[in-house]
PDB file of C-alpha atoms in Angstrom:
ATOM      1  CA  MET A   1    -177.090 129.562  -6.075  1.00  0.00           C
ATOM      2  CA  ARG A   2    -180.756 130.210  -5.819  1.00  0.00           C
ATOM      3  CA  SER A   3    -183.626 129.562  -3.511  1.00  0.00           C
ATOM      4  CA  THR A   4    -185.742 127.424  -5.723  1.00  0.00           C
ATOM      5  CA  THR A   5    -185.208 124.046  -7.416  1.00  0.00           C
ATOM      6  CA  LEU A   6    -182.290 125.065  -9.652  1.00  0.00           C
ATOM      7  CA  ALA A   7    -179.690 127.233  -8.286  1.00  0.00           C
ATOM      8  CA  ARG A   8    -179.125 130.661  -9.677  1.00  0.00           C
ATOM      9  CA  ARG A   9    -176.536 133.213  -9.628  1.00  0.00           C
ATOM     10  CA  ALA A  10    -173.671 132.136  -7.354  1.00  0.00           C
ATOM     11  CA  ALA A  11    -172.358 135.122  -5.571  1.00  0.00           C
ATOM     12  CA  ALA A  12    -172.470 134.357  -1.748  1.00  0.00           C
ATOM     13  CA  VAL A  13    -175.070 135.927   0.590  1.00  0.00           C
ATOM     14  CA  ALA A  14    -177.597 134.239   2.809  1.00  0.00           C
ATOM     15  CA  ALA A  15    -176.704 131.567   5.324  1.00  0.00           C
ATOM     16  CA  GLY A  16    -176.965 128.033   4.120  1.00  0.00           C
ATOM     17  CA  LEU A  17    -176.072 124.584   4.774  1.00  0.00           C
ATOM     18  CA  PHE A  18    -172.448 123.615   5.065  1.00  0.00           C
ATOM     19  CA  GLY A  19    -170.104 124.442   8.122  1.00  0.00           C
ATOM     20  CA  LEU A  20    -167.365 126.839   7.492  1.00  0.00           C
ATOM     21  CA  LEU A  21    -164.691 128.192   9.862  1.00  0.00           C
ATOM     22  CA  ALA A  22    -164.822 131.912  10.145  1.00  0.00           C
ATOM     23  CA  LEU A  23    -161.481 133.187  10.977  1.00  0.00           C
ATOM     24  CA  GLY A  24    -160.876 133.089  14.631  1.00  0.00           C
ATOM     25  CA  ALA A  25    -164.792 132.589  15.030  1.00  0.00           C
ATOM     26  CA  ALA A  26    -167.388 129.945  15.396  1.00  0.00           C
ATOM     27  CA  PRO A  27    -168.124 128.003  12.090  1.00  0.00           C
ATOM     28  CA  ALA A  28    -170.016 129.868   9.495  1.00  0.00           C
ATOM     29  CA  ALA A  29    -172.880 128.390   7.619  1.00  0.00           C
ATOM     30  CA  ALA A  30    -172.683 127.663   3.897  1.00  0.00           C
ATOM     31  CA  GLN A  31    -174.317 130.281   1.724  1.00  0.00           C
ATOM     32  CA  PRO A  32    -175.887 130.341  -1.723  1.00  0.00           C
ATOM     33  CA  ALA A  33    -174.307 132.355  -4.434  1.00  0.00           C
ATOM     34  CA  THR A  34    -175.929 135.585  -5.388  1.00  0.00           C
ATOM     35  CA  VAL A  35    -175.924 138.462  -7.823  1.00  0.00           C
ATOM     36  CA  ASP A  36    -176.174 141.853  -6.624  1.00  0.00           C
ATOM     37  CA  GLY A  37    -177.528 140.379  -3.273  1.00  0.00           C
ATOM     38  CA  THR A  38    -180.057 138.211  -4.981  1.00  0.00           C
ATOM     39  CA  VAL A  39    -180.114 134.483  -3.902  1.00  0.00           C
ATOM     40  CA  THR A  40    -180.032 132.128  -6.863  1.00  0.00           C
ATOM     41  CA  PRO A  41    -181.722 128.532  -6.851  1.00  0.00           C
ATOM     42  CA  GLN A  42    -181.825 124.737  -7.799  1.00  0.00           C
ATOM     43  CA  ILE A  43    -184.926 123.100  -9.416  1.00  0.00           C
ATOM     44  CA  ALA A  44    -188.023 123.532  -7.639  1.00  0.00           C
ATOM     45  CA  HIS A  45    -190.858 121.355  -8.606  1.00  0.00           C
ATOM     46  CA  GLY A  46    -188.730 119.438 -10.919  1.00  0.00           C
ATOM     47  CA  THR A  47    -188.151 115.836 -10.937  1.00  0.00           C
ATOM     48  CA  PRO A  48    -184.920 113.495 -10.220  1.00  0.00           C
ATOM     49  CA  ALA A  49    -182.960 112.709 -13.213  1.00  0.00           C
ATOM     50  CA  PRO A  50    -182.805 108.980 -14.363  1.00  0.00           C
ATOM     51  CA  ASP A  51    -179.739 107.218 -13.114  1.00  0.00           C
ATOM     52  CA  GLY A  52    -176.870 107.826 -15.468  1.00  0.00           C
ATOM     53  CA  ALA A  53    -178.613 110.626 -17.483  1.00  0.00           C
ATOM     54  CA  TYR A  54    -176.808 113.934 -18.495  1.00  0.00           C
ATOM     55  CA  PRO A  55    -173.277 112.887 -17.497  1.00  0.00           C
ATOM     56  CA  PHE A  56    -172.106 116.301 -18.717  1.00  0.00           C
ATOM     57  CA  SER A  57    -173.704 117.825 -15.649  1.00  0.00           C
ATOM     58  CA  VAL A  58    -171.360 119.199 -13.100  1.00  0.00           C
ATOM     59  CA  LYS A  59    -171.726 120.185  -9.393  1.00  0.00           C
ATOM     60  CA  PHE A  60    -169.339 122.607  -7.986  1.00  0.00           C
ATOM     61  CA  THR A  61    -168.265 122.665  -4.323  1.00  0.00           C
ATOM     62  CA  MET A  62    -166.712 125.651  -2.857  1.00  0.00           C
ATOM     63  CA  THR A  63    -165.283 126.033   0.597  1.00  0.00           C
ATOM     64  CA  GLY A  64    -163.398 128.757   2.385  1.00  0.00           C
ATOM     65  CA  ILE A  65    -164.978 131.514   0.304  1.00  0.00           C
ATOM     66  CA  PRO A  66    -163.540 134.793   1.813  1.00  0.00           C
ATOM     67  CA  GLN A  67    -165.832 137.611   3.320  1.00  0.00           C
ATOM     68  CA  PRO A  68    -164.990 141.249   3.852  1.00  0.00           C
ATOM     69  CA  ASP A  69    -164.971 140.793   7.724  1.00  0.00           C
ATOM     70  CA  GLY A  70    -162.409 138.265   7.526  1.00  0.00           C
ATOM     71  CA  GLY A  71    -164.694 135.100   7.925  1.00  0.00           C
ATOM     72  CA  THR A  72    -165.344 132.333   5.295  1.00  0.00           C
ATOM     73  CA  TYR A  73    -168.257 130.349   4.030  1.00  0.00           C
ATOM     74  CA  ASP A  74    -169.097 127.397   1.764  1.00  0.00           C
ATOM     75  CA  SER A  75    -171.308 127.387  -1.282  1.00  0.00           C
ATOM     76  CA  ALA A  76    -171.945 125.360  -4.460  1.00  0.00           C
ATOM     77  CA  CYS A  77    -172.989 125.918  -8.116  1.00  0.00           C
ATOM     78  CA  SER A  78    -173.957 123.942 -11.210  1.00  0.00           C
ATOM     79  CA  GLY A  79    -172.353 123.681 -14.594  1.00  0.00           C
ATOM     80  CA  ALA A  80    -171.994 121.633 -17.800  1.00  0.00           C
ATOM     81  CA  LEU A  81    -168.848 120.118 -19.281  1.00  0.00           C
ATOM     82  CA  VAL A  82    -168.121 121.673 -22.806  1.00  0.00           C
ATOM     83  CA  ALA A  83    -164.599 120.166 -23.287  1.00  0.00           C
ATOM     84  CA  PRO A  84    -162.422 117.666 -21.783  1.00  0.00           C
ATOM     85  CA  ARG A  85    -160.906 120.266 -19.234  1.00  0.00           C
ATOM     86  CA  TRP A  86    -163.601 123.051 -19.223  1.00  0.00           C
ATOM     87  CA  VAL A  87    -167.023 123.508 -17.689  1.00  0.00           C
ATOM     88  CA  VAL A  88    -169.327 126.401 -18.394  1.00  0.00           C
ATOM     89  CA  THR A  89    -171.002 128.043 -15.331  1.00  0.00           C
ATOM     90  CA  ALA A  90    -172.263 131.306 -14.190  1.00  0.00           C
ATOM     91  CA  GLY A  91    -169.794 133.980 -13.869  1.00  0.00           C
ATOM     92  CA  HIS A  92    -170.898 135.102 -10.462  1.00  0.00           C
ATOM     93  CA  CYS A  93    -169.972 131.638  -9.098  1.00  0.00           C
ATOM     94  CA  PHE A  94    -166.333 132.830  -8.968  1.00  0.00           C
ATOM     95  CA  HIS A  95    -165.617 136.169  -7.449  1.00  0.00           C
ATOM     96  CA  ASP A  96    -163.230 138.089  -5.090  1.00  0.00           C
ATOM     97  CA  VAL A  97    -163.944 139.058  -1.578  1.00  0.00           C
ATOM     98  CA  ASN A  98    -166.191 141.928  -2.534  1.00  0.00           C
ATOM     99  CA  ARG A  99    -168.369 139.489  -4.877  1.00  0.00           C
ATOM    100  CA  ASN A 100    -166.906 140.966  -8.217  1.00  0.00           C
ATOM    101  CA  PRO A 101    -166.607 138.199 -10.679  1.00  0.00           C
ATOM    102  CA  VAL A 102    -162.861 137.583 -11.436  1.00  0.00           C
ATOM    103  CA  SER A 103    -160.718 135.283 -13.667  1.00  0.00           C
ATOM    104  CA  GLY A 104    -157.662 133.271 -12.749  1.00  0.00           C
ATOM    105  CA  PRO A 105    -157.368 130.616  -9.966  1.00  0.00           C
ATOM    106  CA  PRO A 106    -160.506 130.537  -7.532  1.00  0.00           C
ATOM    107  CA  GLN A 107    -159.923 132.794  -4.549  1.00  0.00           C
ATOM    108  CA  TYR A 108    -161.409 129.932  -2.239  1.00  0.00           C
ATOM    109  CA  GLY A 109    -160.000 127.595   0.116  1.00  0.00           C
ATOM    110  CA  SER A 110    -160.843 124.766  -2.438  1.00  0.00           C
ATOM    111  CA  THR A 111    -163.153 124.405  -5.362  1.00  0.00           C
ATOM    112  CA  THR A 112    -164.084 120.935  -6.847  1.00  0.00           C
ATOM    113  CA  ALA A 113    -166.147 119.905  -9.811  1.00  0.00           C
ATOM    114  CA  THR A 114    -168.074 116.584  -9.638  1.00  0.00           C
ATOM    115  CA  VAL A 115    -168.548 115.299 -13.217  1.00  0.00           C
ATOM    116  CA  GLY A 116    -170.400 112.068 -14.401  1.00  0.00           C
ATOM    117  CA  ARG A 117    -172.546 111.464 -11.374  1.00  0.00           C
ATOM    118  CA  THR A 118    -176.299 111.459 -11.170  1.00  0.00           C
ATOM    119  CA  ASP A 119    -176.214 110.874  -7.524  1.00  0.00           C
ATOM    120  CA  LEU A 120    -173.309 112.076  -5.184  1.00  0.00           C
ATOM    121  CA  SER A 121    -173.401 108.477  -3.542  1.00  0.00           C
ATOM    122  CA  ASP A 122    -172.396 107.131  -6.955  1.00  0.00           C
ATOM    123  CA  GLU A 123    -168.702 105.665  -7.309  1.00  0.00           C
ATOM    124  CA  GLY A 124    -168.191 106.435 -10.844  1.00  0.00           C
ATOM    125  CA  GLY A 125    -167.444 109.955 -12.495  1.00  0.00           C
ATOM    126  CA  HIS A 126    -164.665 112.259 -11.588  1.00  0.00           C
ATOM    127  CA  VAL A 127    -164.103 114.771  -8.844  1.00  0.00           C
ATOM    128  CA  LEU A 128    -161.382 117.323  -9.893  1.00  0.00           C
ATOM    129  CA  ASP A 129    -160.169 120.516  -8.593  1.00  0.00           C
ATOM    130  CA  VAL A 130    -160.826 123.788 -10.431  1.00  0.00           C
ATOM    131  CA  VAL A 131    -157.448 125.378 -11.303  1.00  0.00           C
ATOM    132  CA  ASP A 132    -158.455 128.538 -13.346  1.00  0.00           C
ATOM    133  CA  VAL A 133    -161.446 130.612 -14.324  1.00  0.00           C
ATOM    134  CA  GLN A 134    -162.096 132.768 -17.419  1.00  0.00           C
ATOM    135  CA  GLN A 135    -164.734 135.428 -17.252  1.00  0.00           C
ATOM    136  CA  SER A 136    -166.876 136.264 -20.234  1.00  0.00           C
ATOM    137  CA  PRO A 137    -166.396 139.908 -21.065  1.00  0.00           C
ATOM    138  CA  ASP A 138    -170.161 140.280 -22.100  1.00  0.00           C
ATOM    139  CA  THR A 139    -172.517 138.220 -20.104  1.00  0.00           C
ATOM    140  CA  ASP A 140    -172.779 136.270 -16.627  1.00  0.00           C
ATOM    141  CA  ILE A 141    -170.856 133.155 -17.964  1.00  0.00           C
ATOM    142  CA  ALA A 142    -167.518 131.762 -17.003  1.00  0.00           C
ATOM    143  CA  LEU A 143    -165.423 128.825 -17.787  1.00  0.00           C
ATOM    144  CA  ALA A 144    -163.913 126.762 -15.101  1.00  0.00           C
ATOM    145  CA  LYS A 145    -160.712 124.799 -16.196  1.00  0.00           C
ATOM    146  CA  LEU A 146    -160.417 121.251 -14.501  1.00  0.00           C
ATOM    147  CA  SER A 147    -157.025 119.811 -13.069  1.00  0.00           C
ATOM    148  CA  ALA A 148    -157.097 116.944 -15.580  1.00  0.00           C
ATOM    149  CA  PRO A 149    -159.106 116.127 -18.660  1.00  0.00           C
ATOM    150  CA  VAL A 150    -162.327 114.248 -18.597  1.00  0.00           C
ATOM    151  CA  ARG A 151    -162.091 111.781 -21.525  1.00  0.00           C
ATOM    152  CA  ASP A 152    -164.958 109.397 -20.851  1.00  0.00           C
ATOM    153  CA  ILE A 153    -167.852 111.819 -21.053  1.00  0.00           C
ATOM    154  CA  ARG A 154    -169.179 113.518 -24.203  1.00  0.00           C
ATOM    155  CA  PRO A 155    -169.040 117.405 -23.642  1.00  0.00           C
ATOM    156  CA  LEU A 156    -172.373 119.254 -24.208  1.00  0.00           C
ATOM    157  CA  ARG A 157    -172.256 121.109 -27.603  1.00  0.00           C
ATOM    158  CA  LEU A 158    -172.850 124.793 -27.937  1.00  0.00           C
ATOM    159  CA  ASN A 159    -175.905 126.270 -29.551  1.00  0.00           C
ATOM    160  CA  ARG A 160    -174.615 128.862 -32.417  1.00  0.00           C
ATOM    161  CA  THR A 161    -178.124 130.311 -33.363  1.00  0.00           C
ATOM    162  CA  ALA A 162    -180.538 132.789 -31.532  1.00  0.00           C
ATOM    163  CA  PRO A 163    -183.160 130.905 -29.551  1.00  0.00           C
ATOM    164  CA  VAL A 164    -186.764 132.065 -30.200  1.00  0.00           C
ATOM    165  CA  ALA A 165    -189.744 132.378 -28.248  1.00  0.00           C
ATOM    166  CA  GLY A 166    -191.640 129.116 -27.938  1.00  0.00           C
ATOM    167  CA  ASP A 167    -188.379 126.902 -28.020  1.00  0.00           C
ATOM    168  CA  PRO A 168    -188.625 123.960 -25.516  1.00  0.00           C
ATOM    169  CA  LEU A 169    -185.482 123.556 -23.300  1.00  0.00           C
ATOM    170  CA  ARG A 170    -184.529 121.208 -20.414  1.00  0.00           C
ATOM    171  CA  LEU A 171    -182.652 122.354 -17.330  1.00  0.00           C
ATOM    172  CA  VAL A 172    -180.507 119.991 -14.992  1.00  0.00           C
ATOM    173  CA  GLY A 173    -178.989 121.149 -11.772  1.00  0.00           C
ATOM    174  CA  TRP A 174    -177.707 120.470  -8.382  1.00  0.00           C
ATOM    175  CA  GLY A 175    -179.426 123.163  -6.531  1.00  0.00           C
ATOM    176  CA  ALA A 176    -182.014 123.215  -3.709  1.00  0.00           C
ATOM    177  CA  THR A 177    -185.593 122.393  -4.307  1.00  0.00           C
ATOM    178  CA  THR A 178    -186.823 125.165  -2.215  1.00  0.00           C
ATOM    179  CA  ALA A 179    -185.797 128.802  -1.578  1.00  0.00           C
ATOM    180  CA  ASP A 180    -184.385 128.063   1.819  1.00  0.00           C
ATOM    181  CA  GLY A 181    -183.159 124.488   1.178  1.00  0.00           C
ATOM    182  CA  ALA A 182    -179.583 122.835   0.878  1.00  0.00           C
ATOM    183  CA  PRO A 183    -178.189 121.631  -2.438  1.00  0.00           C
ATOM    184  CA  GLU A 184    -179.602 118.452  -3.480  1.00  0.00           C
ATOM    185  CA  THR A 185    -177.419 115.264  -3.589  1.00  0.00           C
ATOM    186  CA  HIS A 186    -179.278 113.830  -6.684  1.00  0.00           C
ATOM    187  CA  LEU A 187    -179.400 115.591 -10.062  1.00  0.00           C
ATOM    188  CA  GLN A 188    -182.760 117.361 -10.694  1.00  0.00           C
ATOM    189  CA  MET A 189    -184.241 118.317 -14.094  1.00  0.00           C
ATOM    190  CA  GLY A 190    -187.430 120.367 -15.484  1.00  0.00           C
ATOM    191  CA  ASP A 191    -188.660 121.547 -18.640  1.00  0.00           C
ATOM    192  CA  PHE A 192    -189.006 125.167 -19.761  1.00  0.00           C
ATOM    193  CA  THR A 193    -190.252 127.441 -22.715  1.00  0.00           C
ATOM    194  CA  VAL A 194    -188.282 130.324 -24.056  1.00  0.00           C
ATOM    195  CA  THR A 195    -190.503 133.435 -23.584  1.00  0.00           C
ATOM    196  CA  SER A 196    -188.230 136.120 -24.983  1.00  0.00           C
ATOM    197  CA  VAL A 197    -184.811 136.934 -25.857  1.00  0.00           C
ATOM    198  CA  ASP A 198    -182.507 140.112 -25.632  1.00  0.00           C
ATOM    199  CA  GLU A 199    -178.876 140.882 -26.516  1.00  0.00           C
ATOM    200  CA  HIS A 200    -177.298 138.873 -23.478  1.00  0.00           C
ATOM    201  CA  ASP A 201    -180.050 136.860 -22.074  1.00  0.00           C
ATOM    202  CA  VAL A 202    -182.800 134.177 -22.709  1.00  0.00           C
ATOM    203  CA  TYR A 203    -185.924 134.511 -20.544  1.00  0.00           C
ATOM    204  CA  VAL A 204    -187.753 131.038 -19.909  1.00  0.00           C
ATOM    205  CA  SER A 205    -190.688 129.933 -17.889  1.00  0.00           C
ATOM    206  CA  GLY A 206    -191.418 126.549 -16.200  1.00  0.00           C
ATOM    207  CA  ALA A 207    -193.345 124.066 -18.461  1.00  0.00           C
ATOM    208  CA  ALA A 208    -193.215 120.655 -16.823  1.00  0.00           C
ATOM    209  CA  PRO A 209    -193.690 118.946 -14.408  1.00  0.00           C
ATOM    210  CA  SER A 210    -195.329 122.197 -13.506  1.00  0.00           C
ATOM    211  CA  THR A 211    -195.641 125.851 -14.541  1.00  0.00           C
ATOM    212  CA  ASP A 212    -193.876 126.831 -11.432  1.00  0.00           C
ATOM    213  CA  THR A 213    -190.981 124.566 -12.018  1.00  0.00           C
ATOM    214  CA  SER A 214    -188.037 126.962 -11.553  1.00  0.00           C
ATOM    215  CA  ALA A 215    -184.336 127.267 -10.640  1.00  0.00           C
ATOM    216  CA  CYS A 216    -183.245 127.622  -7.066  1.00  0.00           C
ATOM    217  CA  PRO A 217    -180.329 128.382  -4.966  1.00  0.00           C
ATOM    218  CA  TYR A 218    -177.167 126.533  -5.939  1.00  0.00           C
ATOM    219  CA  ASP A 219    -178.478 126.114  -9.305  1.00  0.00           C
ATOM    220  CA  SER A 220    -176.355 129.049 -10.684  1.00  0.00           C
ATOM    221  CA  GLY A 221    -174.575 128.037 -13.776  1.00  0.00           C
ATOM    222  CA  ALA A 222    -176.861 125.067 -14.525  1.00  0.00           C
ATOM    223  CA  PRO A 223    -177.390 124.524 -18.392  1.00  0.00           C
ATOM    224  CA  TYR A 224    -180.503 124.839 -20.265  1.00  0.00           C
ATOM    225  CA  PHE A 225    -180.215 122.730 -23.352  1.00  0.00           C
ATOM    226  CA  ALA A 226    -182.354 121.815 -26.438  1.00  0.00           C
ATOM    227  CA  GLU A 227    -182.881 118.257 -27.533  1.00  0.00           C
ATOM    228  CA  THR A 228    -181.965 117.858 -31.043  1.00  0.00           C
ATOM    229  CA  ALA A 229    -181.519 114.988 -33.581  1.00  0.00           C
ATOM    230  CA  HIS A 230    -177.674 115.236 -33.127  1.00  0.00           C
ATOM    231  CA  GLY A 231    -177.753 115.437 -29.385  1.00  0.00           C
ATOM    232  CA  PRO A 232    -178.382 118.202 -26.716  1.00  0.00           C
ATOM    233  CA  ARG A 233    -177.190 121.765 -27.409  1.00  0.00           C
ATOM    234  CA  LEU A 234    -176.330 124.182 -24.676  1.00  0.00           C
ATOM    235  CA  VAL A 235    -178.660 127.269 -25.048  1.00  0.00           C
ATOM    236  CA  GLY A 236    -178.392 129.146 -21.911  1.00  0.00           C
ATOM    237  CA  VAL A 237    -176.733 129.174 -18.515  1.00  0.00           C
ATOM    238  CA  GLU A 238    -178.699 129.798 -15.236  1.00  0.00           C
ATOM    239  CA  SER A 239    -178.110 133.433 -13.988  1.00  0.00           C
ATOM    240  CA  THR A 240    -180.949 134.834 -11.639  1.00  0.00           C
ATOM    241  CA  GLY A 241    -184.704 135.053 -11.048  1.00  0.00           C
ATOM    242  CA  PRO A 242    -187.421 135.310  -8.268  1.00  0.00           C
ATOM    243  CA  ASP A 243    -187.479 133.133  -5.210  1.00  0.00           C
ATOM    244  CA  CYS A 244    -188.350 129.500  -6.023  1.00  0.00           C
ATOM    245  CA  PRO A 245    -190.823 127.985  -7.024  1.00  0.00           C
ATOM    246  CA  HIS A 246    -192.200 130.631  -9.255  1.00  0.00           C
ATOM    247  CA  THR A 247    -194.143 131.254 -12.415  1.00  0.00           C
ATOM    248  CA  GLY A 248    -192.957 133.697 -15.154  1.00  0.00           C
ATOM    249  CA  PRO A 249    -189.693 134.471 -16.510  1.00  0.00           C
ATOM    250  CA  GLU A 250    -186.321 133.299 -15.254  1.00  0.00           C
ATOM    251  CA  THR A 251    -183.032 135.039 -16.563  1.00  0.00           C
ATOM    252  CA  THR A 252    -180.500 132.787 -18.254  1.00  0.00           C
ATOM    253  CA  SER A 253    -177.361 134.025 -20.216  1.00  0.00           C
ATOM    254  CA  ARG A 254    -177.320 133.364 -24.049  1.00  0.00           C
ATOM    255  CA  VAL A 255    -174.680 130.883 -25.199  1.00  0.00           C
ATOM    256  CA  ASP A 256    -174.818 131.525 -28.891  1.00  0.00           C
ATOM    257  CA  THR A 257    -173.679 135.270 -28.516  1.00  0.00           C
ATOM    258  CA  VAL A 258    -170.406 134.122 -26.695  1.00  0.00           C
ATOM    259  CA  ALA A 259    -169.898 130.678 -28.413  1.00  0.00           C
ATOM    260  CA  GLY A 260    -166.915 132.100 -30.332  1.00  0.00           C
ATOM    261  CA  TRP A 261    -165.206 133.452 -27.201  1.00  0.00           C
ATOM    262  CA  ILE A 262    -165.904 130.002 -25.497  1.00  0.00           C
ATOM    263  CA  LEU A 263    -164.275 127.998 -28.303  1.00  0.00           C
ATOM    264  CA  ARG A 264    -161.442 130.237 -28.431  1.00  0.00           C
ATOM    265  CA  GLN A 265    -160.733 129.558 -24.680  1.00  0.00           C
ATOM    266  CA  ILE A 266    -161.123 125.775 -24.670  1.00  0.00           C
ATOM    267  CA  ARG A 267    -158.814 125.556 -27.754  1.00  0.00           C
TER     268      ARG A 267
END
């Protein structure tokens, strides 16, 4: 999770918001996920999503994440439903005690996915356990399998063509809105523009409401999608970037290059 409005990469590092029990010690604070020690964010200088919008958006809540010293902490990530039982997110959101991304059942005390809510106080939607994780072999993307299928929400479709500079994208996430803030309880959104593309990543910059609209801690795994005539299509997944808010590029993992792998897993 990151330190700006949309949470970024989700390996755990800095002290955060939720209390955790360290083994045999005092409660440890929740921590945002990071990659290589870089804290990742939620959407800074974004706006609250309208009630009921983007039901495919997912908030992960992780508790009891192990640390090398024997303690534990809590954290959070964002994601998007791409099949009834599968959510796409950042690979670094699911890791071992040494923060290496791993497949298999989450190595945490518990991990739940909240799907189909714009605000955590809503009574609709679903709260389901994550029972399995599959890591992409090529990029910072993972698929989290839910304990039961979600049948009443249309999954986000995958983009199958390479994005190009100038393409407009929208980001929705459950991260903080400042670099040192807690995860939001209401879904946030912001608009971005593709600035460049390489083999594995799409680089984006804030466009609206501000040029420094950016992902923050706990936004790791949040979807960047294009609005099309046939509905939204997932283009990138929040990975990492500078402290939020910031201007200039944010790193997101390309979806089109791993779309074949994603479809094989969810089938």
